PDB file of C-alpha atoms in Angstrom:
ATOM      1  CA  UNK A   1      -1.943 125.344   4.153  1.00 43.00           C
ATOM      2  CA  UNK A   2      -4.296 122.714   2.638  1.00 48.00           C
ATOM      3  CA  UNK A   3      -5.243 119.938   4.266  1.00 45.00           C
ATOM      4  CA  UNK A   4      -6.211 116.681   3.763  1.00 44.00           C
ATOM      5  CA  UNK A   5      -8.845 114.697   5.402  1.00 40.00           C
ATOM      6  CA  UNK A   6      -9.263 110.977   4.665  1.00 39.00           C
ATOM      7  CA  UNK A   7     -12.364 109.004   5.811  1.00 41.00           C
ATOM      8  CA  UNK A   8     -11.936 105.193   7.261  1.00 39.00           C
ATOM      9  CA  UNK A   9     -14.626 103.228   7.188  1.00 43.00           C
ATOM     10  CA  UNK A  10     -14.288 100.709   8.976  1.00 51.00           C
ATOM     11  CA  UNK A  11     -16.119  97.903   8.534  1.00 66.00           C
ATOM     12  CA  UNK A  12     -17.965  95.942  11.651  1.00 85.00           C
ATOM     13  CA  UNK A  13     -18.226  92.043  11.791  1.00 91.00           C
ATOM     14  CA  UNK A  14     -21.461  91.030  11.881  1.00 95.00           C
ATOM     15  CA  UNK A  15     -23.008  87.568  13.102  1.00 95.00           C
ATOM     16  CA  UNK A  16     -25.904  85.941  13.367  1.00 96.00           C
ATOM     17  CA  UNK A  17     -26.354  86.808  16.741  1.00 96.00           C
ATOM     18  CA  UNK A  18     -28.943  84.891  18.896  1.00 97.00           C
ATOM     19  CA  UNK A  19     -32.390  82.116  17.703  1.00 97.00           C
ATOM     20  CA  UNK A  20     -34.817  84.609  17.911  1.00 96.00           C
ATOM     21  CA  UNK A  21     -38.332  82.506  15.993  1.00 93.00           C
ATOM     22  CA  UNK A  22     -39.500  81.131  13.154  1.00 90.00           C
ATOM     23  CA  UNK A  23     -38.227  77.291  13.653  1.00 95.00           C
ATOM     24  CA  UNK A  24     -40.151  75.734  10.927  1.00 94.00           C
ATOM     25  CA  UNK A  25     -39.552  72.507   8.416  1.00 94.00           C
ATOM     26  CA  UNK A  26     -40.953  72.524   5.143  1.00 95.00           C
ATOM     27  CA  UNK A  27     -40.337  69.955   3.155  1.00 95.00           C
ATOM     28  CA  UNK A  28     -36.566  69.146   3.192  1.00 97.00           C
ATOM     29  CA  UNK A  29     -35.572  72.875   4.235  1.00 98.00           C
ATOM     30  CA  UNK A  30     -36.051  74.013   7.949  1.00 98.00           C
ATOM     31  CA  UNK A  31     -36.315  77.692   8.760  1.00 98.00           C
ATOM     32  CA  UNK A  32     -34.435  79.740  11.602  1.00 98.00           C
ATOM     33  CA  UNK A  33     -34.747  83.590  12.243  1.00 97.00           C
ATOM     34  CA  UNK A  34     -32.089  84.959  14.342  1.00 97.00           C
ATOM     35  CA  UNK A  35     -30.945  88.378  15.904  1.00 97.00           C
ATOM     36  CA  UNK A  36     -29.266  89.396  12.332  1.00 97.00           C
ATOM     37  CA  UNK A  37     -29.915  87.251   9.865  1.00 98.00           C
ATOM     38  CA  UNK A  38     -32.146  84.398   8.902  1.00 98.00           C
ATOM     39  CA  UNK A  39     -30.565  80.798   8.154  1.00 98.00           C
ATOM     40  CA  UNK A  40     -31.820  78.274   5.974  1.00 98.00           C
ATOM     41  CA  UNK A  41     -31.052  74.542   5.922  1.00 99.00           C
ATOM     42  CA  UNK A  42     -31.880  72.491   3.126  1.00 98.00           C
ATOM     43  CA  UNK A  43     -31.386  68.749   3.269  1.00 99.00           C
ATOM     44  CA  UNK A  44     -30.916  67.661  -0.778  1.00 98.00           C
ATOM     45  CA  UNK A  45     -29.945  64.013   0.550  1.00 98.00           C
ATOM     46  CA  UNK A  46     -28.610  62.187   3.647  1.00 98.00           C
ATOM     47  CA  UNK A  47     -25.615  62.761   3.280  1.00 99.00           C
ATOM     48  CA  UNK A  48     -25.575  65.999   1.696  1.00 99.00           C
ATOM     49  CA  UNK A  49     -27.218  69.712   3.131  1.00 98.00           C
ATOM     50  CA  UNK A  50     -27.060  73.114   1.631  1.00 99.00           C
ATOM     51  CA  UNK A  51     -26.675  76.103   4.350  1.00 99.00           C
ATOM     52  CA  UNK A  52     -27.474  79.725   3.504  1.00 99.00           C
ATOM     53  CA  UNK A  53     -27.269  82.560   5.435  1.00 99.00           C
ATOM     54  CA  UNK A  54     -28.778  86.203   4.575  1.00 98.00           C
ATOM     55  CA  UNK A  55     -28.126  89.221   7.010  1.00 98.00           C
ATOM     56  CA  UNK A  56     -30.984  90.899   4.298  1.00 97.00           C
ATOM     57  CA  UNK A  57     -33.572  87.972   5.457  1.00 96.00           C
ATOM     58  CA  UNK A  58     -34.216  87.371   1.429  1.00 96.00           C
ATOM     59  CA  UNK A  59     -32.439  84.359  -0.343  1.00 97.00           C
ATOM     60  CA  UNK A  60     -30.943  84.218  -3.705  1.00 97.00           C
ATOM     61  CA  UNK A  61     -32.666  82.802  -6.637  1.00 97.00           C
ATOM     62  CA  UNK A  62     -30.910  79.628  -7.603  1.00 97.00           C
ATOM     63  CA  UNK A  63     -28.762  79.921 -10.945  1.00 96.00           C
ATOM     64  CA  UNK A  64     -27.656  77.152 -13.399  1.00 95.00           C
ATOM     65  CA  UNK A  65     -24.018  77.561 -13.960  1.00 96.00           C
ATOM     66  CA  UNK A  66     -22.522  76.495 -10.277  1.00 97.00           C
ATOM     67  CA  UNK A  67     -24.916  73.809  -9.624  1.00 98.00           C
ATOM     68  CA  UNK A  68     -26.913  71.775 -12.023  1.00 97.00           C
ATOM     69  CA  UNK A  69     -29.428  69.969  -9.465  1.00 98.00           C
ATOM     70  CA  UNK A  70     -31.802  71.773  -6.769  1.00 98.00           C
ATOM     71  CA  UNK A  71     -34.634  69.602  -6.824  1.00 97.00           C
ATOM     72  CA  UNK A  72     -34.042  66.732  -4.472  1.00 98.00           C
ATOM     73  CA  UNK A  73     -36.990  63.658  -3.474  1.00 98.00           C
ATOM     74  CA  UNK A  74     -37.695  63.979   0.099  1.00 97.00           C
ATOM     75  CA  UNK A  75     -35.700  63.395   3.105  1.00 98.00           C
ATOM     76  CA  UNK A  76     -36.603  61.670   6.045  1.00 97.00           C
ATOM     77  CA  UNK A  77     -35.325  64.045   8.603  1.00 97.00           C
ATOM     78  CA  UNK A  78     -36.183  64.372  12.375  1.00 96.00           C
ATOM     79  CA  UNK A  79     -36.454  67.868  13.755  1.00 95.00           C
ATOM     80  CA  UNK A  80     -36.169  68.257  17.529  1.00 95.00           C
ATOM     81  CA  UNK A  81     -36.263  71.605  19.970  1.00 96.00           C
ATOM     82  CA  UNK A  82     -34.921  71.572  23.116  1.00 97.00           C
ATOM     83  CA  UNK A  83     -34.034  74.511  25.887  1.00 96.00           C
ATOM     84  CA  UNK A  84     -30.611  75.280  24.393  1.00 97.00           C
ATOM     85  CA  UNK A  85     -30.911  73.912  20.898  1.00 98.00           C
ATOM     86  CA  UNK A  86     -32.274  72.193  17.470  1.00 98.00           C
ATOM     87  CA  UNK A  87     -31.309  68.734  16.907  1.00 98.00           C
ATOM     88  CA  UNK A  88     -31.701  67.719  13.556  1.00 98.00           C
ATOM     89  CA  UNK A  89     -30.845  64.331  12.336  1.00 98.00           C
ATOM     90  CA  UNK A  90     -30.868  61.968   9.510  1.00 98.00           C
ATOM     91  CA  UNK A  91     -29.970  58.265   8.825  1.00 96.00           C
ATOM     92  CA  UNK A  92     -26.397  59.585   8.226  1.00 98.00           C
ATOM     93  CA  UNK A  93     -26.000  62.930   9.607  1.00 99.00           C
ATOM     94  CA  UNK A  94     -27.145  64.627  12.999  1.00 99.00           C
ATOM     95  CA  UNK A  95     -27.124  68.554  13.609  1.00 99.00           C
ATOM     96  CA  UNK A  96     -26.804  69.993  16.814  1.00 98.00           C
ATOM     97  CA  UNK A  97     -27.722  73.627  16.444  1.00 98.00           C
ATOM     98  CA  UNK A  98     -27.291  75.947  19.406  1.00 97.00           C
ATOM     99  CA  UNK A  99     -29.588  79.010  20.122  1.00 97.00           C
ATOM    100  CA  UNK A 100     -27.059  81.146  21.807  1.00 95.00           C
ATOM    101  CA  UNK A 101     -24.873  82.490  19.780  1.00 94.00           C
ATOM    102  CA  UNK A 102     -26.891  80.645  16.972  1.00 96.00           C
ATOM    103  CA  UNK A 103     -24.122  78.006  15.800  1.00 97.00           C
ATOM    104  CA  UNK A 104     -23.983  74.590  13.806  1.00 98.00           C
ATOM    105  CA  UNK A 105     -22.448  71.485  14.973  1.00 98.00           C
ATOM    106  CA  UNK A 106     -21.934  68.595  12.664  1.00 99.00           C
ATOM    107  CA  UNK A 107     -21.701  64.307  13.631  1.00 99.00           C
ATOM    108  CA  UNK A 108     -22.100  61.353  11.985  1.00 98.00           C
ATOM    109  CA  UNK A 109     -24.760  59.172  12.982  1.00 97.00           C
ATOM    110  CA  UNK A 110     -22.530  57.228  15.121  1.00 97.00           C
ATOM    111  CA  UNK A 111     -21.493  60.336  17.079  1.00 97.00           C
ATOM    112  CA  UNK A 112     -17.984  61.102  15.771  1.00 97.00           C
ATOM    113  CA  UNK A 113     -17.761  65.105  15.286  1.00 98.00           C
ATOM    114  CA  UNK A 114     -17.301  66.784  11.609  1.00 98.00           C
ATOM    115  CA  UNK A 115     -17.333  70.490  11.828  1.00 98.00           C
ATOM    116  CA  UNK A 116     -18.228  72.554  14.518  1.00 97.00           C
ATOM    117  CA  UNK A 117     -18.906  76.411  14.563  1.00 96.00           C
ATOM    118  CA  UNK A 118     -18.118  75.981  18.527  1.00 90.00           C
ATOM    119  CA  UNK A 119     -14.712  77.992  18.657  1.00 85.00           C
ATOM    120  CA  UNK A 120     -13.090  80.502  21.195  1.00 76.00           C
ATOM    121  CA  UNK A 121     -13.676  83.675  20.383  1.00 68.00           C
ATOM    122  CA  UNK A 122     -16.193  83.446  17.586  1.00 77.00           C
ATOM    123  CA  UNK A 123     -17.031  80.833  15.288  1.00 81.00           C
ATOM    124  CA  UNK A 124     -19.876  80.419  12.456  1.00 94.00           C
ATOM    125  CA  UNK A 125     -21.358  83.087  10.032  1.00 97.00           C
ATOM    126  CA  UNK A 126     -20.280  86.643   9.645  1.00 97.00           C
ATOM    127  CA  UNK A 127     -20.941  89.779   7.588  1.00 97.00           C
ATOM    128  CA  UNK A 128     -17.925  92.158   7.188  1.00 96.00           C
ATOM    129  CA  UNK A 129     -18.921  95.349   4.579  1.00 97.00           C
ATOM    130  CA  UNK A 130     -20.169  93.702   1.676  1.00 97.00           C
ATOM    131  CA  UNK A 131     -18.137  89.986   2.117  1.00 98.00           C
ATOM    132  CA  UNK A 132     -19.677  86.795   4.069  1.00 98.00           C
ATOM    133  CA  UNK A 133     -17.760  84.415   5.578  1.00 97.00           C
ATOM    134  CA  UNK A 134     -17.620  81.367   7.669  1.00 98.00           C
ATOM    135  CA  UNK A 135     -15.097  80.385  10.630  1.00 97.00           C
ATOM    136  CA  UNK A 136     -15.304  76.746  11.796  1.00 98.00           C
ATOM    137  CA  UNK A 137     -13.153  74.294  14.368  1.00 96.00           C
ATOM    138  CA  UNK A 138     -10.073  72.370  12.535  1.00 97.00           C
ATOM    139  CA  UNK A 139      -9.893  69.531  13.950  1.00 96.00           C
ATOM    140  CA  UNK A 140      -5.839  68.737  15.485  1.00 95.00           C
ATOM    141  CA  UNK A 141      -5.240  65.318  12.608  1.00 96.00           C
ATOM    142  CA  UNK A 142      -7.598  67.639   9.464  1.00 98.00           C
ATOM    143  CA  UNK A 143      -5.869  67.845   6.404  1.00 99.00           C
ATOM    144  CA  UNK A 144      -7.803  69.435   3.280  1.00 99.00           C
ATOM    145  CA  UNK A 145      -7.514  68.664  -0.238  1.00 98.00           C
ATOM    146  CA  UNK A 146      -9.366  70.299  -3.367  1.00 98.00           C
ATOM    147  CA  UNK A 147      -9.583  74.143  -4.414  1.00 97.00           C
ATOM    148  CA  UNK A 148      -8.856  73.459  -8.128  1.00 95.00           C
ATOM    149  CA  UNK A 149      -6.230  73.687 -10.116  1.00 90.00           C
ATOM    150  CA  UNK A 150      -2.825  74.591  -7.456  1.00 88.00           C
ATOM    151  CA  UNK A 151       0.788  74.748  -8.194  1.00 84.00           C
ATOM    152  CA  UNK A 152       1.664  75.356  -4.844  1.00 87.00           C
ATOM    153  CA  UNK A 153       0.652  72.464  -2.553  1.00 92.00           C
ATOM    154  CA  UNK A 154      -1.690  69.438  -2.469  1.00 94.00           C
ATOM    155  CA  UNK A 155      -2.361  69.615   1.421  1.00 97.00           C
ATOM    156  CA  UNK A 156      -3.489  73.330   2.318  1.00 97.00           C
ATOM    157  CA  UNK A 157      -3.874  72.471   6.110  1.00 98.00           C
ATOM    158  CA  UNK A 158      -1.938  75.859   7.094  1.00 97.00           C
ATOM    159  CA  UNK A 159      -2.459  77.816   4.201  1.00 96.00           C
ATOM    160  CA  UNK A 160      -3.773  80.539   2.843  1.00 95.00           C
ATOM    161  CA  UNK A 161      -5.644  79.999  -0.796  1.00 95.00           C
ATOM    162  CA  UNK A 162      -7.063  83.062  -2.706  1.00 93.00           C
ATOM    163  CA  UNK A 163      -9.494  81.705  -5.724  1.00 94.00           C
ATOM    164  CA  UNK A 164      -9.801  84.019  -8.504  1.00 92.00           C
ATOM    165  CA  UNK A 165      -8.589  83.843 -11.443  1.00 89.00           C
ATOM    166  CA  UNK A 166      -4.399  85.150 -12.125  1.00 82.00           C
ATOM    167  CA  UNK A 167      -0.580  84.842 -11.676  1.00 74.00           C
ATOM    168  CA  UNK A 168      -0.406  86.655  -8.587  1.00 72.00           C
ATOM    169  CA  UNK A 169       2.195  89.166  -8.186  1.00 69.00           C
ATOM    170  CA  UNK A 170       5.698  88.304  -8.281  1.00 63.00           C
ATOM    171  CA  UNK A 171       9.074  88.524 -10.642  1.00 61.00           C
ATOM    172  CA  UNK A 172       8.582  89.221 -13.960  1.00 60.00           C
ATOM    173  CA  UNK A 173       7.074  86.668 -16.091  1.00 55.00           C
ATOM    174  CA  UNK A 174      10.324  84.760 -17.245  1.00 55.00           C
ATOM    175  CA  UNK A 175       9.281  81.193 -17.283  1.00 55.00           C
ATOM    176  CA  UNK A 176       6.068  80.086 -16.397  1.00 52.00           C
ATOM    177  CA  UNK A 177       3.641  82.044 -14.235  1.00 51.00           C
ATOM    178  CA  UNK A 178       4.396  85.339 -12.425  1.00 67.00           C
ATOM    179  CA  UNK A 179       4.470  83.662  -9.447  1.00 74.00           C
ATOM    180  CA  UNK A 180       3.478  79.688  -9.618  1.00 71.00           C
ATOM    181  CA  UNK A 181       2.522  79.586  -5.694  1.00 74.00           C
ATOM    182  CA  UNK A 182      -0.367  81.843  -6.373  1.00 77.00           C
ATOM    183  CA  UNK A 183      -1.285  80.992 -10.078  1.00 78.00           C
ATOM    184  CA  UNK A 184      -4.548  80.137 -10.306  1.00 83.00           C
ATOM    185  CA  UNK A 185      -6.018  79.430 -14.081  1.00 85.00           C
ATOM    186  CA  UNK A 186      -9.090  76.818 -12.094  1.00 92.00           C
ATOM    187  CA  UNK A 187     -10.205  78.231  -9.320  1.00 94.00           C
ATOM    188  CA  UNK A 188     -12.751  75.948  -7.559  1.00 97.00           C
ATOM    189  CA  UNK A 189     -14.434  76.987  -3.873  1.00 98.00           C
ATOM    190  CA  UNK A 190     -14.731  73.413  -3.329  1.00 99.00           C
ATOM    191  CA  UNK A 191     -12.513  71.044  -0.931  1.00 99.00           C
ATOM    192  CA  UNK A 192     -12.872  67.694   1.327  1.00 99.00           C
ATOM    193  CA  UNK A 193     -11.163  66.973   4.262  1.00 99.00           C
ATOM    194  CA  UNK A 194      -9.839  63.847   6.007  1.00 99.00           C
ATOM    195  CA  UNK A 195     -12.034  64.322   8.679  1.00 98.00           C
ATOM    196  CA  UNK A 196     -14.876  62.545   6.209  1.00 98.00           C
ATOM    197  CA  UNK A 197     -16.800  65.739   4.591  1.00 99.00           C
ATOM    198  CA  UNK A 198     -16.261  68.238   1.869  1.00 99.00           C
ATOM    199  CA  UNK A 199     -17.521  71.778   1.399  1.00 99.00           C
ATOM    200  CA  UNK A 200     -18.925  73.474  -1.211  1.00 99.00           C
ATOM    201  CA  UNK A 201     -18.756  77.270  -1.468  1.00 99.00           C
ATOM    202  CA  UNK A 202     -21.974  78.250  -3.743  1.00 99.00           C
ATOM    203  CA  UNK A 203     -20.415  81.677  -4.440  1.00 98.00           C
ATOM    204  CA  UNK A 204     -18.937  83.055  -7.827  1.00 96.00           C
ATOM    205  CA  UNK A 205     -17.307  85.834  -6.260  1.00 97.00           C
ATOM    206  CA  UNK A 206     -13.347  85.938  -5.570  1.00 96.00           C
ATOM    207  CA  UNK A 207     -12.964  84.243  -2.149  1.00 97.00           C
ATOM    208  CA  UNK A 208      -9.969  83.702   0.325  1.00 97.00           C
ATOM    209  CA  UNK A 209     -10.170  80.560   2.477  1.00 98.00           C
ATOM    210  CA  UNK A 210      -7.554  80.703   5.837  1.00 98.00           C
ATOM    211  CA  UNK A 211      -7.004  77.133   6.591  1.00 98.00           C
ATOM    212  CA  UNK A 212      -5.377  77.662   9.898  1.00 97.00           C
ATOM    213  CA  UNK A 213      -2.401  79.824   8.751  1.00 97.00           C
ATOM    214  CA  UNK A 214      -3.821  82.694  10.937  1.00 94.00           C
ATOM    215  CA  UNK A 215      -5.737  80.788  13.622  1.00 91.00           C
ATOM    216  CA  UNK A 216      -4.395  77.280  14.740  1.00 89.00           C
ATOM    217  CA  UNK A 217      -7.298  75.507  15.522  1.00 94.00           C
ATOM    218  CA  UNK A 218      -9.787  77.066  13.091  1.00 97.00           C
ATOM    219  CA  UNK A 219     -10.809  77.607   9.095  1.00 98.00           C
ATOM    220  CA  UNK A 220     -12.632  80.104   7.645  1.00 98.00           C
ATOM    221  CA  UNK A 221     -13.668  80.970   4.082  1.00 98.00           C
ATOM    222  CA  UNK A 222     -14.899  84.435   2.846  1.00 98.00           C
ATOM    223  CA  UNK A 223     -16.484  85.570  -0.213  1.00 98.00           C
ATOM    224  CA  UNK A 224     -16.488  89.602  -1.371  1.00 98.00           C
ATOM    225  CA  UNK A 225     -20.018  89.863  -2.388  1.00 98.00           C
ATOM    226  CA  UNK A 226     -23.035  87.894  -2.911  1.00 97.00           C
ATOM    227  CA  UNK A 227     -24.785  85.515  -0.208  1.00 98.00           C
ATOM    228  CA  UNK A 228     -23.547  83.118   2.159  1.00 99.00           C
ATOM    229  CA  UNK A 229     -24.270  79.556   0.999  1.00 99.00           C
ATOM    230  CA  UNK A 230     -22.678  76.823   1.246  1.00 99.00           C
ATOM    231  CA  UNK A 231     -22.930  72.964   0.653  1.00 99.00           C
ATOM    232  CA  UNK A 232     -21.689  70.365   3.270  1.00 99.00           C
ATOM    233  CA  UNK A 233     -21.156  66.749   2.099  1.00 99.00           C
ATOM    234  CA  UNK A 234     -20.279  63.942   4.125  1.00 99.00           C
ATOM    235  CA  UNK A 235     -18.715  60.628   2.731  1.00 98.00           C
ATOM    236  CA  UNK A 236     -17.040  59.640   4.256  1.00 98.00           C
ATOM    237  CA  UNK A 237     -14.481  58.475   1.648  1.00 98.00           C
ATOM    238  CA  UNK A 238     -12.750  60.698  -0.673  1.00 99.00           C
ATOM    239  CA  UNK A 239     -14.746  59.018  -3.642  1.00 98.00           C
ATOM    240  CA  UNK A 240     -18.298  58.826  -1.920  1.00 99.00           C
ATOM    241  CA  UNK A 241     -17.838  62.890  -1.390  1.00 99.00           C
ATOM    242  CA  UNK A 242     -16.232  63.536  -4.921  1.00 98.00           C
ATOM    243  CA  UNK A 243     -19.462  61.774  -6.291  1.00 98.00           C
ATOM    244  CA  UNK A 244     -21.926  63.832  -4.467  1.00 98.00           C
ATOM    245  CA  UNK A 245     -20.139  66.740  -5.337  1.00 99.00           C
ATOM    246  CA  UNK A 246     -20.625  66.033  -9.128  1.00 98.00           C
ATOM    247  CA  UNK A 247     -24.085  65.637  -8.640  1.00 98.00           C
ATOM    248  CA  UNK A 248     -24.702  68.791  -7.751  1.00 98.00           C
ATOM    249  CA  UNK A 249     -22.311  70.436 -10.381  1.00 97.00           C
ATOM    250  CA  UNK A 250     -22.296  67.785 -13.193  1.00 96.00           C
ATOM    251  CA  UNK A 251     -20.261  64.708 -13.828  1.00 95.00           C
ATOM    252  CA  UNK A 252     -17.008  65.641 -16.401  1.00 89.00           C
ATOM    253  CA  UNK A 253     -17.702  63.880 -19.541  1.00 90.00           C
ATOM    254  CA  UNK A 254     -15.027  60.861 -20.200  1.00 89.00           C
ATOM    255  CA  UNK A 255     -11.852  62.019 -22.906  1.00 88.00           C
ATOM    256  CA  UNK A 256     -11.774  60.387 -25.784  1.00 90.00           C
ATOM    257  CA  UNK A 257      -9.371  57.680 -26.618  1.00 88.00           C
ATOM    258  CA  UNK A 258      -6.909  59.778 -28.443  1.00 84.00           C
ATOM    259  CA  UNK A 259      -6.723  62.378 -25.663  1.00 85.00           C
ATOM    260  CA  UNK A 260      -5.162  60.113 -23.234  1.00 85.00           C
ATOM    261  CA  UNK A 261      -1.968  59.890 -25.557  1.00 82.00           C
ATOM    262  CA  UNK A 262       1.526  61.479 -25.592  1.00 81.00           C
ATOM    263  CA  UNK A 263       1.440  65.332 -25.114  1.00 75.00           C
ATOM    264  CA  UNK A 264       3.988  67.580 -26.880  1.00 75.00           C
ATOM    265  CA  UNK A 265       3.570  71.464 -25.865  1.00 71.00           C
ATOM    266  CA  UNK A 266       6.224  74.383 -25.836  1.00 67.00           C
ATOM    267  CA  UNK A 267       5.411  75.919 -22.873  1.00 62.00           C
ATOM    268  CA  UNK A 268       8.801  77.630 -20.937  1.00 60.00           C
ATOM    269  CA  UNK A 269      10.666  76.503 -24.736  1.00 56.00           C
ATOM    270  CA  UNK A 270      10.509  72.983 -23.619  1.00 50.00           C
TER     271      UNK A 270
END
């Protein structure tokens, strides 16, 4: 008789876990170390802030093919500790960052709430094997629009959207892709929300983002590798965050004159 013994790993979530020291602003970035991992927020304007997360407590070098523009002029930004928490605050955005579990809140200046890592059960950064994610509230009116090139849907509020590059699985290729609701030729980790605020995922690696189709109430996005780092730009319009956005990845050059013509292809024998 042989027998055959398979090994699970099983993989354990792990946070950020409680503010433990190190609150310090330098320049536009300001410095927490918590229980499991150290978070860094960097403030590029004020309307825009970049948040990374490493569960290794050493950041990333920055690279040039996601984002174009790291060096920012200074930002006026007011850095408070209280009992509970951080409050953070520029002339467009305040932070409200709790100490226990270590979690970031998001307003406008006039109060009205963004994104919130305040959920039930547990909300905010995680580490899962070698894939990060992030879980944050959805709020009950939030609809999201961006990700790239889709075939499947231009509001994902309810949806789950896999960026990396493919058909998906499906029927045989007979016309068109293998399966045009997961076809993805453009992925982009990038969407805003009506809510006033987009997000940036600064991550190359294949990522899933669950916009409530598993969790009413709540979004998440999860990378398989690399470090958790994200941008978060508020607008609040559409155009206002679109522009921001290109500033940190570069502005699409403008087609020329001919390109904007008729357009003849084949494609399915049409």
């Amino acid at each position: 008789m042989h027998l055959l013994f398979i090994q699970l790993a099983v993989c354990a979530q792990t946070g950020v876990g409680d503010y433990r020291s190190g609150f310090e602003k330098k320049g536009n970035a300001v410095f927490f170390s918590n229980e499991h991992a150290d978070v860094r927020i960097e403030f590029c304007t004020e309307s825009m802030l970049r948040i990374r997360t490493s569960w290794t407590r050493h950041f990333e070098e920055n690279e040039p093919w996601m984002v174009v523009k790291y060096e920012w002029p200074e930002v006026p930004v007011s850095a408070k500790e209280t009992a509970d928490a951080f409050l953070l605050e520029t002339g467009r955005l305040k932070l409200t960052i709790q100490k226990s579990p270590f979690s970031i809140n998001i307003f406008s200046s006039d109060d009205q709430l963004l994104a919130s890592e305040t959920l039930p059960g547990a909300g905010g950064a995680y580490k899962e094997g070698d894939a990060v994610f992030c879980r944050k509230q959805m709020g009950a009116d939030e609809h999201f629009f961006g990700f790239g090139e889709r075939m499947d849907f231009t509001d994902q509020r309810g949806k789950q959207v896999s960026l990396n590059v493919g058909r998906g699985t499906g029927r045989p290729h007979i016309i068109g892709a293998y399966n045009v609701l997961k076809a993805n030729y453009c992925p982009v980790p990038f969407f805003m929300s009506t809510r006033g605020y987009g997000v940036f995922l600064h991550n190359s690696f294949a990522s899933e983002w669950d916009m409530g189709a598993s969790q009413p109430g709540a979004y998440s996005f999860r990378a398989e590798n690399g470090e958790l780092d994200y941008y978060f730009i508020y607008g609040p319009g559409f155009p206002a965050i679109l522009n921001r956005y290109t500033d940190l990845t570069g502005k699409a050059p403008l087609m020329p004159l001919f390109a904007l013509g008729l357009h003849v292809g084949t494609y399915s024998g049409g």
